[in-house]
Coordinates of C-alpha atoms and ligand atoms in Angstrom, one line a residue:
X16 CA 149.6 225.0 28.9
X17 CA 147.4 222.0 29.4
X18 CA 148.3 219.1 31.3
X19 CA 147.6 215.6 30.0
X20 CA 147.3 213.7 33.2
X21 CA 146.0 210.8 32.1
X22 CA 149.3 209.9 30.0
X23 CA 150.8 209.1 33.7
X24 CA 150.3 206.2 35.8
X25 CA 151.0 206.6 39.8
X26 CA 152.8 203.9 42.0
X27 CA 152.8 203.9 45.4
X28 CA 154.5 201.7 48.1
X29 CA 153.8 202.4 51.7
X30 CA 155.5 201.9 54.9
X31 CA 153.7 202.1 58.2
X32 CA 154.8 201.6 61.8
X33 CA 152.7 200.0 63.6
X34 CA 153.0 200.7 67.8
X35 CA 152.6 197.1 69.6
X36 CA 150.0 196.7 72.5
X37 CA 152.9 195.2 74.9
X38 CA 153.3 195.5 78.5
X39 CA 156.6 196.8 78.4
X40 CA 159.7 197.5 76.0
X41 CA 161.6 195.4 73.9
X42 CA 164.4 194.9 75.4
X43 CA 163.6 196.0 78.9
X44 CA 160.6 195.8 81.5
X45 CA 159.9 199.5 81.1
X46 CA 156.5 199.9 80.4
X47 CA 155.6 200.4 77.2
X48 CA 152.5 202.9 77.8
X49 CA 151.6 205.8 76.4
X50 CA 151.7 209.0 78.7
X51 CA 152.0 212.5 79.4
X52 CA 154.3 212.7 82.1
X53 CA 157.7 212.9 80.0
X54 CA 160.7 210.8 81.1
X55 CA 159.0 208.7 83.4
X56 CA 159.4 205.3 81.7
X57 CA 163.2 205.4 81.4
X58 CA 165.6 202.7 83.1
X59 CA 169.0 202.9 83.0
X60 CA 168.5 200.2 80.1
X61 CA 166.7 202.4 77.9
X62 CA 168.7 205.3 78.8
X63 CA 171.7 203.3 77.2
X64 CA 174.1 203.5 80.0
X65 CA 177.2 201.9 79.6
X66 CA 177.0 198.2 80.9
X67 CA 173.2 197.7 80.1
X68 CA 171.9 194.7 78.5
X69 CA 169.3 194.2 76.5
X70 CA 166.4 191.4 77.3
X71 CA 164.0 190.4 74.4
X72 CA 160.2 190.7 75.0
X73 CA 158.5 187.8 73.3
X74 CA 155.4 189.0 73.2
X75 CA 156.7 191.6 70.6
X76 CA 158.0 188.7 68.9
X77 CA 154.9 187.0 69.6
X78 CA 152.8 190.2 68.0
X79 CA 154.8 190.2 64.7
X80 CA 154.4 186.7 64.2
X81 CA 150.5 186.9 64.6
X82 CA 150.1 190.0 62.5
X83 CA 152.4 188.0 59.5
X84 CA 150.3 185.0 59.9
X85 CA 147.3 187.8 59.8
X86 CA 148.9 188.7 56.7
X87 CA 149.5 185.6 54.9
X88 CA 153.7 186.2 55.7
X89 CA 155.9 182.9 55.5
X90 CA 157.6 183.5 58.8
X91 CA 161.1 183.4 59.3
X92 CA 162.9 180.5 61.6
X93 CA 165.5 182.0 62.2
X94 CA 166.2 185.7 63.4
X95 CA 168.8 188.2 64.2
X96 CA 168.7 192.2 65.2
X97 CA 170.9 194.7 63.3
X98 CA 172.3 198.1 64.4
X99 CA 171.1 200.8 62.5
X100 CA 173.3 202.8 63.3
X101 CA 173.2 207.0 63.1
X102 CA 173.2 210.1 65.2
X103 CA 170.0 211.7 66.8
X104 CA 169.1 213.2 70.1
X105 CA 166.3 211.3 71.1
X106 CA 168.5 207.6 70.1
X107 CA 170.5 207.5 73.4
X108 CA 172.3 204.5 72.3
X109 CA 173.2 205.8 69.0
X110 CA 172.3 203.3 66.7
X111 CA 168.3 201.9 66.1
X112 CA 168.1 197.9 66.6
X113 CA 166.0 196.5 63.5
X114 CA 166.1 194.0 61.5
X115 CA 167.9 194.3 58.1
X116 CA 168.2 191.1 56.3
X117 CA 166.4 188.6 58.3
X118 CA 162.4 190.3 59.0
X119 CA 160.7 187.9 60.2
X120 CA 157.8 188.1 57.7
X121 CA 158.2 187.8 54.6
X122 CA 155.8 188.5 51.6
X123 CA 152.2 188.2 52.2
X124 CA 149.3 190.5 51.3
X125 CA 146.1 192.8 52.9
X126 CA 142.9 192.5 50.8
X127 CA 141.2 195.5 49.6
X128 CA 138.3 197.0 48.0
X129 CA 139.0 198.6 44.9
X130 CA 136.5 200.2 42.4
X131 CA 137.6 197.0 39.8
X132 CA 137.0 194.3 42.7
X133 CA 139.0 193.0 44.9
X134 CA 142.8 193.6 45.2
X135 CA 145.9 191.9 47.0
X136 CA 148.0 194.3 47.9
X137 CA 151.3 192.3 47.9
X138 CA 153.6 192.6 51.4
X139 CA 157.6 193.0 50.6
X140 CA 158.2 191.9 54.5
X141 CA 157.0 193.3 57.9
X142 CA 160.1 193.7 60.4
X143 CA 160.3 194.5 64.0
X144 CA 162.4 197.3 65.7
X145 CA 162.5 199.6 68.6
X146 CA 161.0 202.9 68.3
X147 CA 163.7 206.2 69.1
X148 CA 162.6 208.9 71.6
X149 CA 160.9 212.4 70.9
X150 CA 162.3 215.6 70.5
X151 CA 160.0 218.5 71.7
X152 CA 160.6 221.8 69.4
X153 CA 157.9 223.4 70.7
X154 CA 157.8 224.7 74.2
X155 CA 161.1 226.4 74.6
X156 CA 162.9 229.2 72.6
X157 CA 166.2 228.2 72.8
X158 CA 166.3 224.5 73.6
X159 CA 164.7 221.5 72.1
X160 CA 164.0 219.1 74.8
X161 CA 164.1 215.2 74.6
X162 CA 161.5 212.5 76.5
X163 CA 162.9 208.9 76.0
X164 CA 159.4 207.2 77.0
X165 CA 158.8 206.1 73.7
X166 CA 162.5 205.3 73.4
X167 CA 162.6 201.1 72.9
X168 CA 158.7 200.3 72.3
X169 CA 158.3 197.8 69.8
X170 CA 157.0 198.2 66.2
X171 CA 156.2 196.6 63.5
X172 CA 157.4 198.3 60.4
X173 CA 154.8 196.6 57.4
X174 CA 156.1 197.4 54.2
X175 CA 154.6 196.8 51.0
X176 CA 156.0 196.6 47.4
X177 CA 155.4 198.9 45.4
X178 CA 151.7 197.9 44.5
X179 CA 149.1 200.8 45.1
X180 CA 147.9 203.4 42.0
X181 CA 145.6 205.8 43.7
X182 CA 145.2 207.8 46.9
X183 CA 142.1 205.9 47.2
X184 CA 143.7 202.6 47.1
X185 CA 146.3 203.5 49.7
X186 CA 143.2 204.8 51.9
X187 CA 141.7 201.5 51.3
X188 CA 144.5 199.6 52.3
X189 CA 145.2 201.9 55.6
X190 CA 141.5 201.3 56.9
X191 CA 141.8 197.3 56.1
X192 CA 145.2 197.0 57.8
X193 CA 144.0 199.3 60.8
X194 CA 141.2 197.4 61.2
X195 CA 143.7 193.9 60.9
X196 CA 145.7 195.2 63.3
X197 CA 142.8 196.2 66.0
X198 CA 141.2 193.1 65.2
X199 CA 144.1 190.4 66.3
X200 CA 144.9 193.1 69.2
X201 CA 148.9 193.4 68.7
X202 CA 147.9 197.5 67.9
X203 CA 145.6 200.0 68.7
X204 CA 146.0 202.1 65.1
X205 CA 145.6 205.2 66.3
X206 CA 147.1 207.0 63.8
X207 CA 146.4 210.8 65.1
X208 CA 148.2 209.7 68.4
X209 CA 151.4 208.1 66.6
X210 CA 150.4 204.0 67.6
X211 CA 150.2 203.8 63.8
X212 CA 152.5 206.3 61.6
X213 CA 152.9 206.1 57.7
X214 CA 155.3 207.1 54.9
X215 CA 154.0 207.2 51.5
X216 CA 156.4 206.5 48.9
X217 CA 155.4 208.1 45.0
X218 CA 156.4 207.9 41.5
X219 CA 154.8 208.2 38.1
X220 CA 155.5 206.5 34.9
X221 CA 154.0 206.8 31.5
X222 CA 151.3 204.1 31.5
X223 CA 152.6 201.0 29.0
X224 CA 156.4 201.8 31.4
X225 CA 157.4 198.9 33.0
X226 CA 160.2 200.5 34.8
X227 CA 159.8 202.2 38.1
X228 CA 160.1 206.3 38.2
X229 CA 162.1 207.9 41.0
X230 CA 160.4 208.3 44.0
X231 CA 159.2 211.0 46.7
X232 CA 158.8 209.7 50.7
X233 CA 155.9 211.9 52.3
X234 CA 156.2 211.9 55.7
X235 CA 153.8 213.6 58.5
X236 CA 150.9 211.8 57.8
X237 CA 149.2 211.8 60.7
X238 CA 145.8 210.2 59.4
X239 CA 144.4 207.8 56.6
X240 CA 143.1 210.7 54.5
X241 CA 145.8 213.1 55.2
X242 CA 148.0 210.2 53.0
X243 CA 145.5 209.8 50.8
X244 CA 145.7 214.0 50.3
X245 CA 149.2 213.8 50.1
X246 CA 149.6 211.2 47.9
X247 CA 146.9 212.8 45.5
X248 CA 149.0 216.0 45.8
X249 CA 152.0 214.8 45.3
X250 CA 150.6 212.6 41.9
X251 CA 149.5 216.1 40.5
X252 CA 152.6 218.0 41.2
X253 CA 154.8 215.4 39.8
X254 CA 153.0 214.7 36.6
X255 CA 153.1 218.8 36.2
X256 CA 156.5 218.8 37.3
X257 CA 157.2 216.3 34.1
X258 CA 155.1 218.0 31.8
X259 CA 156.6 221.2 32.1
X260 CA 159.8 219.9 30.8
X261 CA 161.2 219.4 34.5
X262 CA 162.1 216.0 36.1
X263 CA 161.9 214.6 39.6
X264 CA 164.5 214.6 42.5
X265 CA 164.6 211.9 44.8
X266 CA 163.6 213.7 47.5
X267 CA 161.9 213.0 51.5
X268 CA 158.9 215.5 51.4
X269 CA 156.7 216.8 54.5
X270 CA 152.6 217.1 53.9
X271 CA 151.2 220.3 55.3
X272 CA 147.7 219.3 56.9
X273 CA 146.5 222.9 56.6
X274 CA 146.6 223.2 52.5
X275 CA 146.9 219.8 51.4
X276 CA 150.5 220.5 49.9
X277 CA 153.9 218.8 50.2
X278 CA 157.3 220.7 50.2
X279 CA 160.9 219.3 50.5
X280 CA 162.2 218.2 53.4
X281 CA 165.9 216.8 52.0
X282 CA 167.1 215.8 48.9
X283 CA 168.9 211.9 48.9
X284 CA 172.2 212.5 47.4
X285 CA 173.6 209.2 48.2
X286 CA 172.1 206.4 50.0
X287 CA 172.8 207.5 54.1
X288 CA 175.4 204.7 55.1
X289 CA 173.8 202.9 58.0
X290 CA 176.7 200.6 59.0
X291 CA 174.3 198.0 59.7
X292 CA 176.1 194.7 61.7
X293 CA 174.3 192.1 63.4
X294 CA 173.5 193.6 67.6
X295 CA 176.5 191.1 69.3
X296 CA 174.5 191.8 72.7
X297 CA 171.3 189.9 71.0
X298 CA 171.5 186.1 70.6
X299 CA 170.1 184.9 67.2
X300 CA 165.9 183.9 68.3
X301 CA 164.7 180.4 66.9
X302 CA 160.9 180.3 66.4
X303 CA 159.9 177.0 66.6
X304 CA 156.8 174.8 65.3
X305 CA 154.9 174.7 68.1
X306 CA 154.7 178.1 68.9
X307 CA 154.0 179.1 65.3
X308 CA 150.9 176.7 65.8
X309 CA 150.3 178.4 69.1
X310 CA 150.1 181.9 68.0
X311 CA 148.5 181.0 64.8
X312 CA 145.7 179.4 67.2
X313 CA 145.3 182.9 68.8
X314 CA 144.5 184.0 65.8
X315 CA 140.7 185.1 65.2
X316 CA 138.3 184.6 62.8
X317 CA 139.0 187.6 60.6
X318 CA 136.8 190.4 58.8
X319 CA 137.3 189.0 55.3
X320 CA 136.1 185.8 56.2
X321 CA 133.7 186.9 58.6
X322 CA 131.8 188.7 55.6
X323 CA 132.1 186.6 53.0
X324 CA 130.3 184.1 55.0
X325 CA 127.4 186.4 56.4
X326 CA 126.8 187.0 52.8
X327 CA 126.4 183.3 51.7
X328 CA 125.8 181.2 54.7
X329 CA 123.3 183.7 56.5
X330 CA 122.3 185.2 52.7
X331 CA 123.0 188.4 54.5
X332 CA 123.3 191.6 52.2
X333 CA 127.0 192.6 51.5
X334 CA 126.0 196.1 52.8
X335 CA 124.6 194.3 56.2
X336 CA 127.0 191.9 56.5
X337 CA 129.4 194.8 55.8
X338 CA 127.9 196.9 59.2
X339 CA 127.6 193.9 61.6
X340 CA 131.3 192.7 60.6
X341 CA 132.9 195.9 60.8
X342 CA 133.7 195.8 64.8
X343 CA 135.4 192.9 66.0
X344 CA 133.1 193.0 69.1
X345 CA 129.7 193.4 66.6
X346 CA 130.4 190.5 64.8
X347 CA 131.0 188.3 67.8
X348 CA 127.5 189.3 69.4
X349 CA 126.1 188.5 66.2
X350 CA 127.6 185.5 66.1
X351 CA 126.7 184.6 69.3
X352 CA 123.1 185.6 68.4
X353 CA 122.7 183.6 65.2
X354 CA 123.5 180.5 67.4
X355 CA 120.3 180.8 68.6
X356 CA 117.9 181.9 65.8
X357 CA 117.7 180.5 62.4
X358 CA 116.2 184.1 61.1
X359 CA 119.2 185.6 59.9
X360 CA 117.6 188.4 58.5
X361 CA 115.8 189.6 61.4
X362 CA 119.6 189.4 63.8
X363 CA 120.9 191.1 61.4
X364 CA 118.1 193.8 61.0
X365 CA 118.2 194.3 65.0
X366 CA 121.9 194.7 65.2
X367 CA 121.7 197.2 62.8
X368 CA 118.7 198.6 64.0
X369 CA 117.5 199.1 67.3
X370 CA 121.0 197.4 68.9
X371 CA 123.2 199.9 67.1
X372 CA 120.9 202.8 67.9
X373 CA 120.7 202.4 71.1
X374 CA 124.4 202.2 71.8
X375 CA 124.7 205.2 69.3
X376 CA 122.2 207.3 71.5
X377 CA 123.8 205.8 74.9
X378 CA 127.3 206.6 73.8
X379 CA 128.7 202.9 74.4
X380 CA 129.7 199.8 73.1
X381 CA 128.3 196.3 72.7
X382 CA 130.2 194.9 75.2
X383 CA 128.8 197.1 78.2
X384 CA 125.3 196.1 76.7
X385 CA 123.7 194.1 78.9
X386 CA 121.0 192.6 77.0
X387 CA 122.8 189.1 76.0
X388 CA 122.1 187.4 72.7
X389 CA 119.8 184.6 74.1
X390 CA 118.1 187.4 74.8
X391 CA 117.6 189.1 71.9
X392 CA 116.9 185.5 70.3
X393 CA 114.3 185.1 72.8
X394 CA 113.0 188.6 71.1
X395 CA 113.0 187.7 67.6
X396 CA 111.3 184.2 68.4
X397 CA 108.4 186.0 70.2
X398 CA 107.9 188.2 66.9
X399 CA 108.3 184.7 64.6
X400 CA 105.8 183.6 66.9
X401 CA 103.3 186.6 66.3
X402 CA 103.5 186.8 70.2
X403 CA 104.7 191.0 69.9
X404 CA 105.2 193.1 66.7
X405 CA 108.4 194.5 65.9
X406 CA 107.7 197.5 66.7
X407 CA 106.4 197.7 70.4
X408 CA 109.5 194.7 70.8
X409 CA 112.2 197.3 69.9
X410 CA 110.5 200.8 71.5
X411 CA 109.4 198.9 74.4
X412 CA 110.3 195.6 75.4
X413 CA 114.0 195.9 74.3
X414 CA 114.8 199.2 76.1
X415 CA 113.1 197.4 79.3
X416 CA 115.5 194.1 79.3
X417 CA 118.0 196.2 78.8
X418 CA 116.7 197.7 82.5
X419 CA 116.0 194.0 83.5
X420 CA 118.3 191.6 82.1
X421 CA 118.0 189.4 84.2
X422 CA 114.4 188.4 83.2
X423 CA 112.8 186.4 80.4
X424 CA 111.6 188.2 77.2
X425 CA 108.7 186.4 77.1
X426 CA 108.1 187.3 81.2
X427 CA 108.9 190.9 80.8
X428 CA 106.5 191.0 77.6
X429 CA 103.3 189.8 79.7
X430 CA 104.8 191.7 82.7
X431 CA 104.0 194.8 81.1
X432 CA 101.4 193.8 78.9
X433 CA 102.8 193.7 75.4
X434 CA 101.7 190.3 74.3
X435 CA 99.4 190.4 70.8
X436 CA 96.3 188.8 71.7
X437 CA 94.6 186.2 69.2
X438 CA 91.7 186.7 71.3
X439 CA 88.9 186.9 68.7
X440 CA 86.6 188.2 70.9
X441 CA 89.0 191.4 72.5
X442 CA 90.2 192.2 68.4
X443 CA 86.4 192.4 67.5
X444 CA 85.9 195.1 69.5
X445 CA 88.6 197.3 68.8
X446 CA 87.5 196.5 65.5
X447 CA 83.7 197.3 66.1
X448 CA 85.2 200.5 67.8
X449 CA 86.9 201.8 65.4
X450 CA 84.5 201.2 62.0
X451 CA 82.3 203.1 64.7
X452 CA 84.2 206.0 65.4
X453 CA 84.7 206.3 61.3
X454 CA 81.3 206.0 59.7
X455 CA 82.3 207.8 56.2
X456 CA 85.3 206.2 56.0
X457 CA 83.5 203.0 55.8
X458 CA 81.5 203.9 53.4
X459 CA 84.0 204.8 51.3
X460 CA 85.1 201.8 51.5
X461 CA 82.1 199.9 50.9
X462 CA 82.0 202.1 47.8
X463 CA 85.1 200.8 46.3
X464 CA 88.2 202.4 48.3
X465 CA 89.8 199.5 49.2
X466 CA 93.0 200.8 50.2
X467 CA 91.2 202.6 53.8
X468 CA 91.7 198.8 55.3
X469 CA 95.1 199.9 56.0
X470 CA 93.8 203.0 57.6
X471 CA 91.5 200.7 59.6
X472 CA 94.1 198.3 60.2
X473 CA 96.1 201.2 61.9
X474 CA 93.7 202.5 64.1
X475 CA 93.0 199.2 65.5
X476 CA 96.9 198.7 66.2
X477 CA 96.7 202.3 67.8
X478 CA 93.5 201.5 69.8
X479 CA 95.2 198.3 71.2
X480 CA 98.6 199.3 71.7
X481 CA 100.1 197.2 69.4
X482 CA 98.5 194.2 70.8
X483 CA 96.0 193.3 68.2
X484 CA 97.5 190.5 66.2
X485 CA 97.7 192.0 62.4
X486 CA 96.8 189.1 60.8
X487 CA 93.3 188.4 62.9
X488 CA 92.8 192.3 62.9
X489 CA 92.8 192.3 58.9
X490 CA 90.6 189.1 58.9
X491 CA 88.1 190.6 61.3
X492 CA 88.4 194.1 59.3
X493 CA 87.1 192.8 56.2
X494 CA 84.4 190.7 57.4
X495 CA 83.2 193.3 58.4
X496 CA 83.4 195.4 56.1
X497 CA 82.3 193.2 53.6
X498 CA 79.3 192.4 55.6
Ligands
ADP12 P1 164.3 202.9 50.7 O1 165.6 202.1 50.7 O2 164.4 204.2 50.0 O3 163.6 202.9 52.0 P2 162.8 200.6 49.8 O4 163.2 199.8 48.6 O5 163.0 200.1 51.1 O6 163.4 202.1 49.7 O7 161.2 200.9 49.6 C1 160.6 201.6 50.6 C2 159.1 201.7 50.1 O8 159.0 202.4 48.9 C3 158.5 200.4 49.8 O9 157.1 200.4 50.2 C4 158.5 200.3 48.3 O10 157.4 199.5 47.8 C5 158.4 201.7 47.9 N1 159.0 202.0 46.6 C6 160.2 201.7 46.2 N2 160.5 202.2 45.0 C7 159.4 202.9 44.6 C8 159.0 203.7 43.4 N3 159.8 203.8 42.4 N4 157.8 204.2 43.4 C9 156.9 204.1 44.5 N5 157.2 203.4 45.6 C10 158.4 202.8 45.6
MG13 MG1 162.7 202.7 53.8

């Protein structure tokens, strides 16, 4: 039987838990870092033994509020945390604190990419609670063992409505809120180790439907094209499913990495009862004004913004202003450099050049370089100037500052004797050498091959190391030549 797939529309919602960069827990001064040494981050507090408090990290607080405002949220004034409250091994209190009806953003959107333009991806509310513990299946036979490091960190939970039709919009959406969430610093997105985990929620509809279909939750998806796998997978299978006369379960589903398939985990019979109740051990929090201001001071220029304005104050190329924006740290260093020359074109063309290859080949970042963007400025200048061509400036005079930082461009470019020379007198005779050393290419020339001169002009660039100025070369070449 064929399948008509194109009948079916997909609609996707996803949930992702974002990790954030804190010192230490929510509610305790346990610190929040990742490591390997299970069990070793656990106070009594964390542990949940009886008589323990809980203490509120604002920073957390602090975190969320700058990844709403990040996120165009309207922030709420007035917050409380809920129980969540169910049975697990790695929970030791028994119960999750969230937030149920009051998360503290609300609405919003992330800006993608899609193959039709631009697209808001609308925001249902991004809440904060405490991450559980992990269970450990996996290195005993008979006993599943529990580390409660991870027990208390604060996330973010970022939930969107139901507002994504494609694998490839999800994936979209994943790298831009990754990259939102590296960029303001409140997460470091790793998704392989955990900092950043994400549920896809599925359903299909006949296009022209306006209701929603039931929905699947993948979970397992430890990387931005492992959901945009499942979600592909799981769009096939249901649309099959349908066709073949079958319909779809409500159902949690797990995505198997290995074969790029999904299978069922549970199937949601009822709605699990939560018993959700405002947390009496945690005062209501008040975010005021001022600190809303504060935070939203903290608050970066971001990557949207950052290339819409390469493209049409600096007339940069989307594609270049694309590359240089793309890192936080890039963009700054560009910004930095563009201070200090008006040849946008040429920064751009260096960071993307010779800068990026270098830290490519040297394994390491743009911070660590040490060549600073005066510098570099300094560099393009000299070539504006006709001082140096591009050319010797980035295979010889750039790797040296690099070496020397501490010295002018301009210094090190005499220094080790890279400077062009206008010198009429020391260009004619690298010219007079070369139409020498080339007799019957000269008169080929003379006899109508006028294209040799950028032979000629080659040889005298070789001959003088590069510092033959190009223009006075060319001049002297043809009256020469046409002597
Ligand atoms: P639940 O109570 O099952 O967690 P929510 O209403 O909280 O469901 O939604 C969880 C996520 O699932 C949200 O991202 C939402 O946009 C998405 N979602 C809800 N219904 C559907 C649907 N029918 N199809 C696809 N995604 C959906
Ligand atoms: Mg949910």
């Amino acid at each position: 039987m064929s399948v008509n797939y194109d009948k079916y529309e997909a609609v996707i919602g996803l949930e992702v838990h974002a990790q954030l960069l804190t010192q230490s827990k929510l509610f305790c001064g346990d610190s929040a870092a990742f490591v390997n040494e299970p069990n070793t981050h656990i106070s009594p507090i964390t542990m949940a033994h009886p008589g323990t408090l809980p203490k509120l990290n604002d920073k957390a607080i602090e975190y969320a509020i700058k990844l709403g405002l990040a996120c165009n949220c309207e922030i709420e004034k007035i917050n409380y945390f809920a129980r969540k409250n169910y049975f697990y091994p790695d929970l030791p209190k028994g119960y999750q604190v969230s937030q149920h009806t009051t998360p503290i953003c609300k609405g919003g959107y992330v800006t993608i990419k899609t193959e039709n333009g631009e697209k808001k991806v609308q925001l249902n509310r991004i809440h904060m609670e405490e991450d559980a513990g992990k269970s450990i299946h996996d290195q005993d036979e008979h006993y599943t063992y529990v580390d409660l490091n991870r027990a208390g960190v604060p996330l973010c939970e970022i939930v969107t409505e139901p507002d994504l039709s494609s694998g490839d919009e999800a994936y979209a959406y994943l790298t831009e809120l990754r990259r939102l969430v590296r960029w303001i610093e409140v997460c470091d997105g790793n998704m392989e180790e955990g900092s950043m985990r994400c549920d896809a929620n599925v359903s299909i509809r006949l296009k022209g439907e306006t209701r929603l279909g039931t929905k699947v939750e993948v979970k397992n998806l430890n990387s931005i094209r492992n959901v945009k796998r499942a979600i592909d997978h799981e769009i096939k299978r249901m649309i099959e499913e349908v066709e073949n006369g079958g319909t779809i379960i409500q159902q949690t589903r797990s995505f198997d990495a290995n074969n790029g398939t999904t299978f069922a985990l549970r199937t949601k019979e009822e709605a699990n009862d939560y018993r959700y109740f405002a947390d009496p051990d945690l005062t209501p929090f008040h975010i005021s004004d001022e600190w809303l201001k504060q935070i939203q001071s903290t608050i970066p220029e971001l990557y949207e913004s950052k290339v819409k304005r390469y493209t049409t104050e600096l007339q940069l190329t989307e594609y270049d202003a694309k590359v240089i924006a793309d890192e936080r740290e890039t963009a700054d260093y560009f910004d930095a450099l563009v201070q200090q020359t008006k040849n946008y074109k040429a920064a751009a063309n260096w960071m993307i050049g010779p800068v990026k290859s270098y830290l490519n080949e040297n394994n390491t970042s743009i911070t660590e370089l040490s060549l600073t963007p005066s510098s570099l400025a300094e560099i393009i200048a000299l070539i504006d100037k006709g001082k140096i061509n591009f050319s010797v400036a980035s295979s010889k005079l750039f790797p040296a500052l690099i070496k020397q930082p501490d010295v002018t461009a301009s210094a090190l470019a005499t220094q080790l004797n890279l400077v062009q020379t206008s010198d009429s007198n020391e260009v004619a005779s690298w010219v007079e050498e070369v139409l020498n050393k080339m007799p019957d290419k000269v008169a080929e020339y003379r006899k109508g091959k006028k294209g040799l001169i950028g032979l000629f002009v080659g040889e005298v660039k070789k001959l003088s190391k590069g510092k033959a100025d190009p223009k006075l070369t060319n001049d002297l070449l043809l009256e020469k030549l046409n002597a």
